[in-house]
Amino acid sequence: MSQRTFSIIKPDAVRKGYTAAILAEIEKAGFKIIAIKKLSISKSQAEGFYYVHKERPFFDSLTSFMSSGPIFPLVLEKENAIADLRKLMGATNPANAEEGTIRKKFAGSIEENAIHGSDAEDTAKFEIGYFFAGYELA
Ligand code: GDP
């Protein structure tokens, strides 16, 4: 059954001009782009998105990074979308990411790692709703 997931092309990748190349990888892997927009978020909007990480030592740095420039939030659809996107992204730290993954190709560091992808159905639902209204997903 087809499933939706949420992704973000992060500020590092946008700054480096990797947006189109990352979108091409996503489409080549069979994902349908249901919704996409370009925007910049404030530090407090980034904190709201990453609230599950608020006790982590890198929370302040991560939310500063995510609000440092334009991003592309995306809603993607395919069978097994959540797990398949995580696989396509590769490990959080690009040093550990498998060959051929987006993070291996485009990420610069464990923090500036090019792409976000939801890790479960409940987080995908929350994250899609954080960035997109229902009418944008019709
Ligand atoms: P993901 O699901 O692979 O994106 O990883 P996590 O959910 O664990 O972390 C969320 C985001 O926080 C990552 O994508 C990185 O941008 C950042 N991050 C994770 N671990 C670290 C870390 O140890 N140090 C720093 N500076 N950032 C991190």
mmCIF file of C-alpha atoms in Angstrom, residues 1 7 19 22-23 25 43 52 54-55 59 70 79 82 84-85 91 94 99 103-104 108 121 124-125 131:
data_model
loop_
_atom_site.group_PDB
_atom_site.id
_atom_site.type_symbol
_atom_site.label_atom_id
_atom_site.label_comp_id
_atom_site.label_asym_id
_atom_site.label_seq_id
_atom_site.Cartn_x
_atom_site.Cartn_y
_atom_site.Cartn_z
ATOM 1 C CA MET A 1 0.000 0.000 0.000
ATOM 2 C CA SER A 7 11.431 15.156 3.943
ATOM 3 C CA THR A 19 18.515 20.734 -4.561
ATOM 4 C CA ILE A 22 18.706 15.444 -4.586
ATOM 5 C CA LEU A 23 15.198 15.720 -6.068
ATOM 6 C CA GLU A 25 17.682 10.923 -6.702
ATOM 7 C CA LYS A 43 14.846 29.486 15.175
ATOM 8 C CA VAL A 52 11.774 15.596 20.390
ATOM 9 C CA LYS A 54 15.204 19.326 22.923
ATOM 10 C CA GLU A 55 17.296 17.570 25.608
ATOM 11 C CA PHE A 59 19.668 20.973 19.912
ATOM 12 C CA PRO A 70 16.142 28.393 2.762
ATOM 13 C CA GLU A 79 5.071 1.950 -1.225
ATOM 14 C CA ILE A 82 9.188 5.913 5.268
ATOM 15 C CA ASP A 84 12.739 3.425 1.764
ATOM 16 C CA LEU A 85 13.534 7.132 2.157
ATOM 17 C CA ALA A 91 23.289 7.128 8.007
ATOM 18 C CA PRO A 94 27.884 10.810 6.256
ATOM 19 C CA GLU A 99 27.890 4.287 -1.063
ATOM 20 C CA ARG A 103 24.124 11.686 2.533
ATOM 21 C CA LYS A 104 27.207 9.912 1.182
ATOM 22 C CA GLY A 108 29.180 17.593 4.737
ATOM 23 C CA GLU A 121 4.275 6.886 10.739
ATOM 24 C CA ALA A 124 5.581 11.606 9.401
ATOM 25 C CA LYS A 125 2.039 12.693 10.219
ATOM 26 C CA PHE A 131 4.724 22.350 7.128
#
